[in-house]
Coordinates of N, CA and C in Angstrom, one line a residue:
X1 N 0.8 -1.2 0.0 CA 0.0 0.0 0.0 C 0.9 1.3 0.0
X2 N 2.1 1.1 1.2 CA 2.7 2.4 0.9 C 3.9 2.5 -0.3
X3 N 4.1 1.3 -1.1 CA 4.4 1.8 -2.0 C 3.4 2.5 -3.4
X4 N 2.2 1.8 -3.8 CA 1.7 2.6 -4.7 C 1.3 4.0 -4.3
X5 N 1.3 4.5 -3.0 CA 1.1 5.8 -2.3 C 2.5 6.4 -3.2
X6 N 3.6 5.8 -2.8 CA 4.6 6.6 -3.4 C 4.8 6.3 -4.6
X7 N 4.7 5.6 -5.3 CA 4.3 5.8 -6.8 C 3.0 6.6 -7.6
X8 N 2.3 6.8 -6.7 CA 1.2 7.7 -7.1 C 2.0 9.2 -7.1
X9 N 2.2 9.3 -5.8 CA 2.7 10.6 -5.6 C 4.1 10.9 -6.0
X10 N 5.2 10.4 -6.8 CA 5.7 10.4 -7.8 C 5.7 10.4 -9.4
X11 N 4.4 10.2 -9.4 CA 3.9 10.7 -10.8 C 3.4 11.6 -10.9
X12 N 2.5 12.5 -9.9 CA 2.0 13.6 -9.7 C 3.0 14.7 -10.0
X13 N 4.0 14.4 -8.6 CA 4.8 15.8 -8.8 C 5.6 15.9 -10.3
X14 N 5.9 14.8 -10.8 CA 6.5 15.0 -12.2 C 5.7 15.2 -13.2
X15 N 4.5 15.1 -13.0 CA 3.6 15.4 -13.9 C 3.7 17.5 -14.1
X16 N 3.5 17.5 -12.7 CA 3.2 19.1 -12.2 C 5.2 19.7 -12.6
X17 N 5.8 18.9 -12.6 CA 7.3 19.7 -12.8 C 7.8 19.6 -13.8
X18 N 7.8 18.6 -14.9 CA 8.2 18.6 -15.9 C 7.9 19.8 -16.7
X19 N 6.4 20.3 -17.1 CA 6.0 20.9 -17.9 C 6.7 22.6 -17.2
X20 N 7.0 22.9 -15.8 CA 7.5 24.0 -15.9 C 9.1 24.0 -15.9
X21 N 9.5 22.9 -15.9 CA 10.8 22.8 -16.0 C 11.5 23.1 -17.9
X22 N 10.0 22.4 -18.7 CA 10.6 22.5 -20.1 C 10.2 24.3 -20.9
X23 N 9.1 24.8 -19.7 CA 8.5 26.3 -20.2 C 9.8 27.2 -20.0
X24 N 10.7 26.8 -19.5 CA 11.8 27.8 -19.5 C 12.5 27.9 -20.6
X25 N 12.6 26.5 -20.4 CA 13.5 26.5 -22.3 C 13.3 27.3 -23.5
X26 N 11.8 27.0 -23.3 CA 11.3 27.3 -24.7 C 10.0 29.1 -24.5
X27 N 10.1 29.6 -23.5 CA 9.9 30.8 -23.0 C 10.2 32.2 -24.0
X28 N 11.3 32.1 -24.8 CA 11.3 33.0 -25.4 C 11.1 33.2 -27.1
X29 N 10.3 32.0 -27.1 CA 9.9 31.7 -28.7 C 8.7 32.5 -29.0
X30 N 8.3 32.8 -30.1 CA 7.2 34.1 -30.7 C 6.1 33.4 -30.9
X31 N 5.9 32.1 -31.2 CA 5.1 31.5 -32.0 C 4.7 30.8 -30.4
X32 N 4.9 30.6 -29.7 CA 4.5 29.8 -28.4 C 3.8 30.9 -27.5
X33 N 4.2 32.2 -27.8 CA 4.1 33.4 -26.9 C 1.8 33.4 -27.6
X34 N 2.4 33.8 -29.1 CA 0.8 33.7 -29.6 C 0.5 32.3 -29.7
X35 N 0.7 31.3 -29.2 CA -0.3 30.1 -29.4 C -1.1 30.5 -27.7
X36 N 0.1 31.0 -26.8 CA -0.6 30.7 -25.6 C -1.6 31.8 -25.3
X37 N -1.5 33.0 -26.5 CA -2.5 34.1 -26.1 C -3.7 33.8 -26.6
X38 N -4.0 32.6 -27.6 CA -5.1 32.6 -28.1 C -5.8 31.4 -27.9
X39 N -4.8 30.6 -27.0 CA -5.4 29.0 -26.8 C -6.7 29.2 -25.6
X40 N -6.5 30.2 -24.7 CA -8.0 30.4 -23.5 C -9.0 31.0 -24.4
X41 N -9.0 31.6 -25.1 CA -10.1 32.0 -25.9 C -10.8 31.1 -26.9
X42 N -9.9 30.4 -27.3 CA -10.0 28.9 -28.5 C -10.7 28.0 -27.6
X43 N -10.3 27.3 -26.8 CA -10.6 26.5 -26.0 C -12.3 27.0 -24.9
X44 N -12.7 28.2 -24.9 CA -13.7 28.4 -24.3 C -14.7 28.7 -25.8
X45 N -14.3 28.5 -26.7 CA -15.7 28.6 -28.2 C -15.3 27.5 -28.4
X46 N -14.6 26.5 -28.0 CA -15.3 25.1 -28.3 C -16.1 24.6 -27.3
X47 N -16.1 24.9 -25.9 CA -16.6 24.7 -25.1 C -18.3 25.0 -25.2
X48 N -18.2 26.3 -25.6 CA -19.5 26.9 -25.9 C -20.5 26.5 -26.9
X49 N -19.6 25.9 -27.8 CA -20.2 25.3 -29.1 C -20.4 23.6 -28.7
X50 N -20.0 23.1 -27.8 CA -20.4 21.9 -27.6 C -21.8 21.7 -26.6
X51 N -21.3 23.3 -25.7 CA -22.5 23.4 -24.8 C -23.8 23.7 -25.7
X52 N -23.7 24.4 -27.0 CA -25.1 24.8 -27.8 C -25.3 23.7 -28.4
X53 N -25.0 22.9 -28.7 CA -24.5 21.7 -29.8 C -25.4 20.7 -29.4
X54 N -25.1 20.2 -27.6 CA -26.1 19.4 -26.8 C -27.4 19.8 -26.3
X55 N -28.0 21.1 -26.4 CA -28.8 21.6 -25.9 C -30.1 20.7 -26.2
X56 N -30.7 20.8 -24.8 CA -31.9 19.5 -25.1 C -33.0 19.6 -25.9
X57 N -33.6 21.1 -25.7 CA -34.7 21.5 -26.5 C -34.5 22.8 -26.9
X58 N -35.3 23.3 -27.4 CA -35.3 25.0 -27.9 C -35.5 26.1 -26.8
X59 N -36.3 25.7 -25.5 CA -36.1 27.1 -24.5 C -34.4 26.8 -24.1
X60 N -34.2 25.4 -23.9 CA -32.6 25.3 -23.1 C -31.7 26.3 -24.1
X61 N -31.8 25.5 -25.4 CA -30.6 26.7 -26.1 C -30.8 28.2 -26.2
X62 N -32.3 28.6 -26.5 CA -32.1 30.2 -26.3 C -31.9 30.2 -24.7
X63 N -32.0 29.8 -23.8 CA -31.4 30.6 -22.4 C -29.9 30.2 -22.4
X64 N -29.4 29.3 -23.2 CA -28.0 29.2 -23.0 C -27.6 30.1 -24.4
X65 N -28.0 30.6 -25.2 CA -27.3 31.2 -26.2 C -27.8 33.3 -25.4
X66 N -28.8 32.9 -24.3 CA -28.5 34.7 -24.0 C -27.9 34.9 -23.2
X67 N -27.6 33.8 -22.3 CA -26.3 34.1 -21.5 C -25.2 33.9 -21.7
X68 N -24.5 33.4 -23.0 CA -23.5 33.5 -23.8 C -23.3 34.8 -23.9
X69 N -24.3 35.0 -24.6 CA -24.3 37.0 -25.3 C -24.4 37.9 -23.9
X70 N -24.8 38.0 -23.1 CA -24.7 38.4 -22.1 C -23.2 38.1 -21.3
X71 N -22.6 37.2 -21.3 CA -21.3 37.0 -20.9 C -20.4 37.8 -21.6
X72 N -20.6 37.7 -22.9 CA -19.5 38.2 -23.6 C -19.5 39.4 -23.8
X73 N -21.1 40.4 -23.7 CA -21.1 41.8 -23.6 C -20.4 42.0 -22.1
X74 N -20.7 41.8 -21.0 CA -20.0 42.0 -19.6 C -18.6 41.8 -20.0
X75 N -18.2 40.5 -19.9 CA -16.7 40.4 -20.3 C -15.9 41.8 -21.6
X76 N -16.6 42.1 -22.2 CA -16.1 42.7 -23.3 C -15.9 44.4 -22.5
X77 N -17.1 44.5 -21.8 CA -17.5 45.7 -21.0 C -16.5 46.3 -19.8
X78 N -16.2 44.5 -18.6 CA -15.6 45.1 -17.7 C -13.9 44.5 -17.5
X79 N -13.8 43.9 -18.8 CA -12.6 42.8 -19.2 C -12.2 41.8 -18.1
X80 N -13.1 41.6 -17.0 CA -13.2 40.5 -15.6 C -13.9 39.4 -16.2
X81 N -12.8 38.5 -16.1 CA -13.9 37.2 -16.7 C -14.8 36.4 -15.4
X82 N -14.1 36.8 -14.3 CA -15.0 36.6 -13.1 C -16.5 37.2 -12.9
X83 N -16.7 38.2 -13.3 CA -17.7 39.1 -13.4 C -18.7 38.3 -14.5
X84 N -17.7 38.4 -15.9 CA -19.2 38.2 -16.8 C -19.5 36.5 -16.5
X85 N -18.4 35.9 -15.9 CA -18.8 34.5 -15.7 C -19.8 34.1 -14.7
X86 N -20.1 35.2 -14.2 CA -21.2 35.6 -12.8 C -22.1 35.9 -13.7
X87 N -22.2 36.7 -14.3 CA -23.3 37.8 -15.0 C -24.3 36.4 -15.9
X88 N -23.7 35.6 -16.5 CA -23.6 34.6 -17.0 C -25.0 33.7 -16.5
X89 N -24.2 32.9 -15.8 CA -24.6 32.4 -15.0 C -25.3 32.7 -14.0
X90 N -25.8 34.0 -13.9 CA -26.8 34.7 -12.9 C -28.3 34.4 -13.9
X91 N -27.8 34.8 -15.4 CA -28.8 35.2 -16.5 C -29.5 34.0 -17.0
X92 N -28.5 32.7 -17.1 CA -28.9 31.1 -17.2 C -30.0 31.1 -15.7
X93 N -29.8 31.0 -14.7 CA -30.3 30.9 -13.9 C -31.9 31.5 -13.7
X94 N -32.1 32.4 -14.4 CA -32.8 33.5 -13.7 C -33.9 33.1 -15.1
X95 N -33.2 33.1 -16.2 CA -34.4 32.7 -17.7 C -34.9 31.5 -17.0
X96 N -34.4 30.3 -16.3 CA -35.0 29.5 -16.0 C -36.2 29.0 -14.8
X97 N -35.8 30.3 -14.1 CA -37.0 30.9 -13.2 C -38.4 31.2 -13.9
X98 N -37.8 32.3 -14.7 CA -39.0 33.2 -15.0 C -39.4 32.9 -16.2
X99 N -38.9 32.1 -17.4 CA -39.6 31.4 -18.4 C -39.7 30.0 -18.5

């Protein structure tokens, strides 16, 4: 038992150190600099598009496609992704109340 404890927990921390061990290396390349500025943005419209993609019926997607639009007017407005991810999800919440 206490060995797979320490084989577990030897693959974790290498998991978590490698990747900042090799970001130094490669830290001052141009093309890594814009892949990483555009991968959180990339990676949250596929998210979004999978979340409209599954939608069960027609009220679910329009309450999830106005608090898309509602997220991204806040975020665009107060550039806090905390905020419009609140605003968001206040507006999901609240269509489902009241319609």
């Amino acid at each position: 038992m206490l060995a797979a404890i320490v084989v577990c927990a030897a693959v974790t921390y290498s998991l978590r150190l490698f990747p900042v061990l090799l970001a130094h290396r490669f830290r001052d390349r141009e093309d890594l600099r814009e892949i990483s500025a555009l991968l959180p943005a990339g990676l949250m419209l596929i998210l979004v598009a999978y979340t409209l993609l599954e939608a069960d019926s027609g009220m679910q997607l329009s309450r999830l496609i106005l608090a898309a639009l509602i997220s991204v007017v806040v975020n665009l407005a107060s550039k806090n992704f905390l905020i419009a991810f609140i605003a968001g999800f206040a507006v999901y919440f609240l269509s489902g109340v009241f319609l």
